[in-house]
Amino acid sequence: AQSVTQPDIHITVSEGASLELRCNYSYGATPYLFWYVQSPGQGLQLLLKYFSGDTLVQGIKGFEAEFKRSQSSFNLRKPSVHWSDAAEYFCAVGHTGTASKLTFGTGTRLQVTL
Amino acid sequence: GAVVSQHPSRVICKSGTSVKIECRSLDFQATTMFWYRQFPKKSLMLMATSNEGSKATYEQGVEKDKFLINHASLTLSTLTVTSAHPEDSSFYICSASDAIVGAQTQYFGPGTRLLVL
């Protein structure tokens, strides 16, 4: 069965510092991978996704993620964090097929200090 | 593009009553919609998958008679929590996938917070 691990429950970074959120997955085939962000009391917004091709994926709000098959990882990065980036970040793996269910990680809460 | 709305955003009801939550895809046709439940400080738990015109597929442990899902059109799915009890209080989020853009990507609604007294 597929699974997603986000080992960091809570991360605090200073505004302007770089950020890397870790995500490891377990899936039997080539995965579809996603990063979503959730602000308090809100739904999820898609930051970026990987299906195939270039393993470095650019997303919205200056985020990027790199798919590393050898490490079963899909870490999210941002070179310079803004205070508005404080939120909950979820990594997810999609099942291949026409009705693609998502399996989510447990999330990483990002706190940004000024 | 790919906007999903939910209504209501929050609802308070008495124990024993039923509550209906609507999920709409505003600018695309959603062949598949998903309903999730999220507990405080927790991840999303998939409750069911619904395809337009078909019965919903429920995840293991989710009571289909308690959480009624209807997906009558390509832009609307509803979740009805029947005979709600305090333990049903939660944050319910729907998502929809666009058959044209690709069924693999889900777009999420803003969520509905349900409080059962």
Coordinates of C-alpha atoms in Angstrom, one line a residue:
Chain A
A1 CA 0.0 0.0 0.0
Q2 CA 1.1 3.5 -0.7
S3 CA 2.2 5.8 2.1
V4 CA 3.6 9.3 2.6
T5 CA 5.9 10.3 5.4
Q6 CA 6.5 13.9 6.4
P7 CA 9.1 13.5 9.2
D8 CA 8.9 17.1 10.5
I9 CA 5.7 17.9 12.3
H10 CA 6.7 21.5 13.0
I11 CA 9.4 23.8 11.5
T12 CA 10.3 27.3 12.4
V13 CA 12.4 29.5 10.0
S14 CA 13.2 33.2 10.0
E15 CA 11.8 35.3 7.3
G16 CA 14.2 35.5 4.4
A17 CA 15.8 32.2 5.2
S18 CA 15.6 29.2 2.9
L19 CA 13.2 26.3 3.5
E20 CA 13.1 22.6 2.8
L21 CA 10.2 20.4 3.8
R22 CA 10.8 16.7 3.6
C23 CA 8.5 14.1 2.1
N24 CA 9.2 10.4 1.5
Y25 CA 6.8 8.1 -0.2
S26 CA 6.2 4.5 -0.7
Y27 CA 4.5 3.4 -3.9
G28 CA 4.9 0.4 -6.2
A29 CA 5.0 2.3 -9.5
T30 CA 5.9 5.7 -10.7
P31 CA 4.0 8.0 -8.4
Y32 CA 2.1 11.2 -9.0
L33 CA 3.3 13.6 -6.3
F34 CA 1.8 16.7 -5.0
W35 CA 2.4 19.4 -2.5
Y36 CA -0.6 21.3 -1.0
V37 CA -0.7 24.2 1.4
Q38 CA -3.4 24.9 3.9
S39 CA -3.9 28.1 5.8
P40 CA -5.8 28.0 9.1
G41 CA -9.5 27.1 8.6
Q42 CA -9.1 26.9 4.8
G43 CA -9.1 24.3 2.2
L44 CA -6.0 23.1 0.4
Q45 CA -4.2 24.9 -2.4
L46 CA -2.1 23.1 -4.9
L47 CA 1.5 24.3 -4.9
L48 CA 3.0 22.0 -7.5
K49 CA 2.8 18.5 -8.9
Y50 CA 5.0 15.9 -10.5
F51 CA 3.8 13.3 -13.0
S52 CA 6.8 12.7 -15.2
G53 CA 9.6 14.4 -17.0
D54 CA 11.9 17.0 -15.4
T55 CA 12.4 16.0 -11.8
L56 CA 12.7 19.6 -10.7
V57 CA 9.2 21.0 -10.6
Q58 CA 8.4 24.7 -10.2
G59 CA 5.2 25.7 -8.5
I60 CA 3.4 28.8 -7.4
K61 CA 4.6 31.3 -4.8
G62 CA 8.2 30.6 -5.5
F63 CA 8.2 27.0 -4.4
E64 CA 9.9 24.1 -6.1
A65 CA 10.3 20.4 -5.4
E66 CA 12.6 17.8 -6.6
F67 CA 11.7 14.2 -7.3
K68 CA 14.4 11.7 -6.4
R69 CA 13.5 8.2 -7.3
S70 CA 16.5 6.7 -5.6
Q71 CA 15.6 8.3 -2.3
S72 CA 11.8 8.0 -2.7
S73 CA 11.6 11.6 -1.9
F74 CA 9.9 14.7 -3.1
N75 CA 11.1 17.6 -0.9
L76 CA 9.7 21.1 -1.1
R77 CA 12.0 24.1 -1.2
K78 CA 11.9 27.8 -1.2
P79 CA 15.0 30.0 -1.3
S80 CA 13.6 32.8 0.7
V81 CA 10.6 32.4 3.0
H82 CA 8.0 35.2 3.5
W83 CA 5.9 35.6 6.7
S84 CA 2.8 34.8 4.6
D85 CA 4.2 31.3 3.9
A86 CA 3.3 30.3 7.5
A87 CA 0.8 27.5 7.0
E88 CA 0.4 23.7 7.0
Y89 CA 2.0 21.9 4.1
F90 CA 0.9 18.5 2.9
C91 CA 2.7 16.1 0.6
A92 CA 0.5 13.6 -1.2
V93 CA 0.9 10.7 -3.6
G94 CA -1.7 10.0 -6.2
H95 CA -2.8 6.6 -7.3
T96 CA -2.5 6.0 -11.0
G97 CA -5.8 5.5 -12.7
T98 CA -8.7 7.5 -13.9
A99 CA -10.1 8.1 -10.4
S100 CA -7.0 9.1 -8.7
K101 CA -7.2 9.0 -4.9
L102 CA -4.7 10.8 -2.9
T103 CA -2.8 9.6 0.1
F104 CA -1.7 12.4 2.3
G105 CA 1.2 12.8 4.7
T106 CA 0.6 14.0 8.2
G107 CA 1.6 17.5 7.3
T108 CA 4.3 20.0 8.4
R109 CA 3.4 23.2 10.2
L110 CA 5.6 26.0 9.1
Q111 CA 6.1 28.9 11.4
V112 CA 7.9 32.0 10.2
T113 CA 9.6 34.4 12.6
L114 CA 10.2 38.0 11.7
Chain B
G1 CA -9.3 28.4 -13.2
A2 CA -10.2 25.2 -11.3
V3 CA -12.2 26.8 -8.5
V4 CA -14.2 24.7 -6.1
S5 CA -16.7 26.2 -3.6
Q6 CA -18.4 24.7 -0.6
H7 CA -21.5 25.8 1.2
P8 CA -22.0 26.5 4.0
S9 CA -18.6 27.4 5.3
R10 CA -19.7 26.6 8.8
V11 CA -22.8 25.2 10.4
I12 CA -24.0 24.5 13.9
C13 CA -26.8 22.0 14.4
K14 CA -28.5 20.1 17.1
S15 CA -27.8 16.4 17.8
G16 CA -30.1 14.2 15.8
T17 CA -30.6 16.6 12.9
S18 CA -29.3 16.2 9.4
V19 CA -26.9 18.6 7.6
K20 CA -26.3 18.9 3.9
I21 CA -23.0 20.3 2.6
E22 CA -22.7 21.3 -1.1
C23 CA -19.6 21.2 -3.2
R24 CA -19.5 22.9 -6.5
S25 CA -16.9 23.1 -9.3
L26 CA -17.3 26.6 -10.6
D27 CA -15.4 26.7 -13.9
F28 CA -14.9 23.1 -14.9
Q29 CA -16.7 19.8 -15.1
A30 CA -15.8 17.5 -12.3
T31 CA -16.3 13.9 -13.2
T32 CA -15.0 12.8 -9.9
M33 CA -15.4 14.4 -6.5
F34 CA -13.9 13.4 -3.2
W35 CA -15.0 14.0 0.3
Y36 CA -12.5 14.3 3.2
R37 CA -12.7 14.8 6.9
Q38 CA -10.0 16.6 8.8
F39 CA -9.6 16.5 12.6
P40 CA -7.8 19.3 14.4
K41 CA -4.1 19.3 13.7
K42 CA -4.5 16.2 11.7
S43 CA -4.2 15.2 8.1
L44 CA -7.1 14.6 5.7
M45 CA -9.0 11.3 5.8
L46 CA -10.7 10.3 2.6
M47 CA -14.3 9.4 3.2
A48 CA -15.6 8.6 -0.2
T49 CA -15.1 9.1 -3.9
S50 CA -18.1 10.0 -6.1
N51 CA -18.5 9.9 -9.8
E52 CA -21.2 11.8 -11.6
G53 CA -24.3 9.6 -12.0
S54 CA -22.9 6.7 -9.9
K55 CA -23.1 5.6 -6.4
A56 CA -20.2 6.8 -4.2
T57 CA -17.4 4.5 -3.2
Y58 CA -16.8 4.7 0.6
E59 CA -13.6 4.1 2.3
Q60 CA -13.3 1.3 4.9
G61 CA -14.9 2.4 8.2
V62 CA -17.0 5.1 6.8
E63 CA -20.8 4.6 7.3
K64 CA -22.5 5.1 4.0
D65 CA -25.9 5.4 5.6
K66 CA -24.7 8.1 7.8
F67 CA -22.7 10.1 5.2
L68 CA -24.9 10.2 2.2
I69 CA -23.2 11.4 -1.0
N70 CA -25.0 12.5 -4.1
H71 CA -23.2 13.5 -7.3
A72 CA -26.1 14.4 -9.6
S73 CA -24.3 16.7 -12.0
L74 CA -20.8 17.4 -13.3
T75 CA -20.6 20.5 -11.1
L76 CA -22.3 19.5 -7.9
S77 CA -21.9 16.9 -5.2
T78 CA -23.5 16.9 -1.8
L79 CA -22.7 15.3 1.5
T80 CA -25.5 14.8 4.0
V81 CA -24.6 14.0 7.5
T82 CA -27.7 12.2 8.8
S83 CA -28.7 12.1 12.5
A84 CA -25.6 14.1 13.4
H85 CA -24.0 13.6 16.8
P86 CA -21.3 15.6 18.5
E87 CA -18.6 13.1 17.4
D88 CA -19.5 14.1 13.8
S89 CA -18.2 17.6 14.5
S90 CA -15.3 18.1 12.2
F91 CA -13.9 20.0 9.2
Y92 CA -15.2 18.5 5.9
I93 CA -13.4 19.3 2.7
C94 CA -14.4 18.3 -0.8
S95 CA -12.2 18.2 -3.9
A96 CA -12.9 17.7 -7.6
S97 CA -10.9 16.5 -10.5
D98 CA -11.2 18.0 -13.9
A99 CA -11.6 15.3 -16.6
I100 CA -10.1 17.6 -19.3
V101 CA -7.1 18.8 -17.3
G102 CA -6.5 15.4 -15.9
A103 CA -8.2 13.2 -13.4
Q104 CA -5.0 12.9 -11.3
T105 CA -5.1 16.5 -10.0
Q106 CA -7.6 17.4 -7.3
Y107 CA -8.7 20.9 -6.6
F108 CA -10.0 21.5 -3.1
G109 CA -12.9 23.5 -1.7
P110 CA -12.4 25.9 1.3
G111 CA -14.0 23.4 3.7
T112 CA -17.1 23.3 5.9
R113 CA -16.8 23.4 9.7
L114 CA -19.6 21.4 11.3
L115 CA -20.3 21.7 15.0
V116 CA -23.0 19.4 16.4
L117 CA -24.3 20.4 19.8

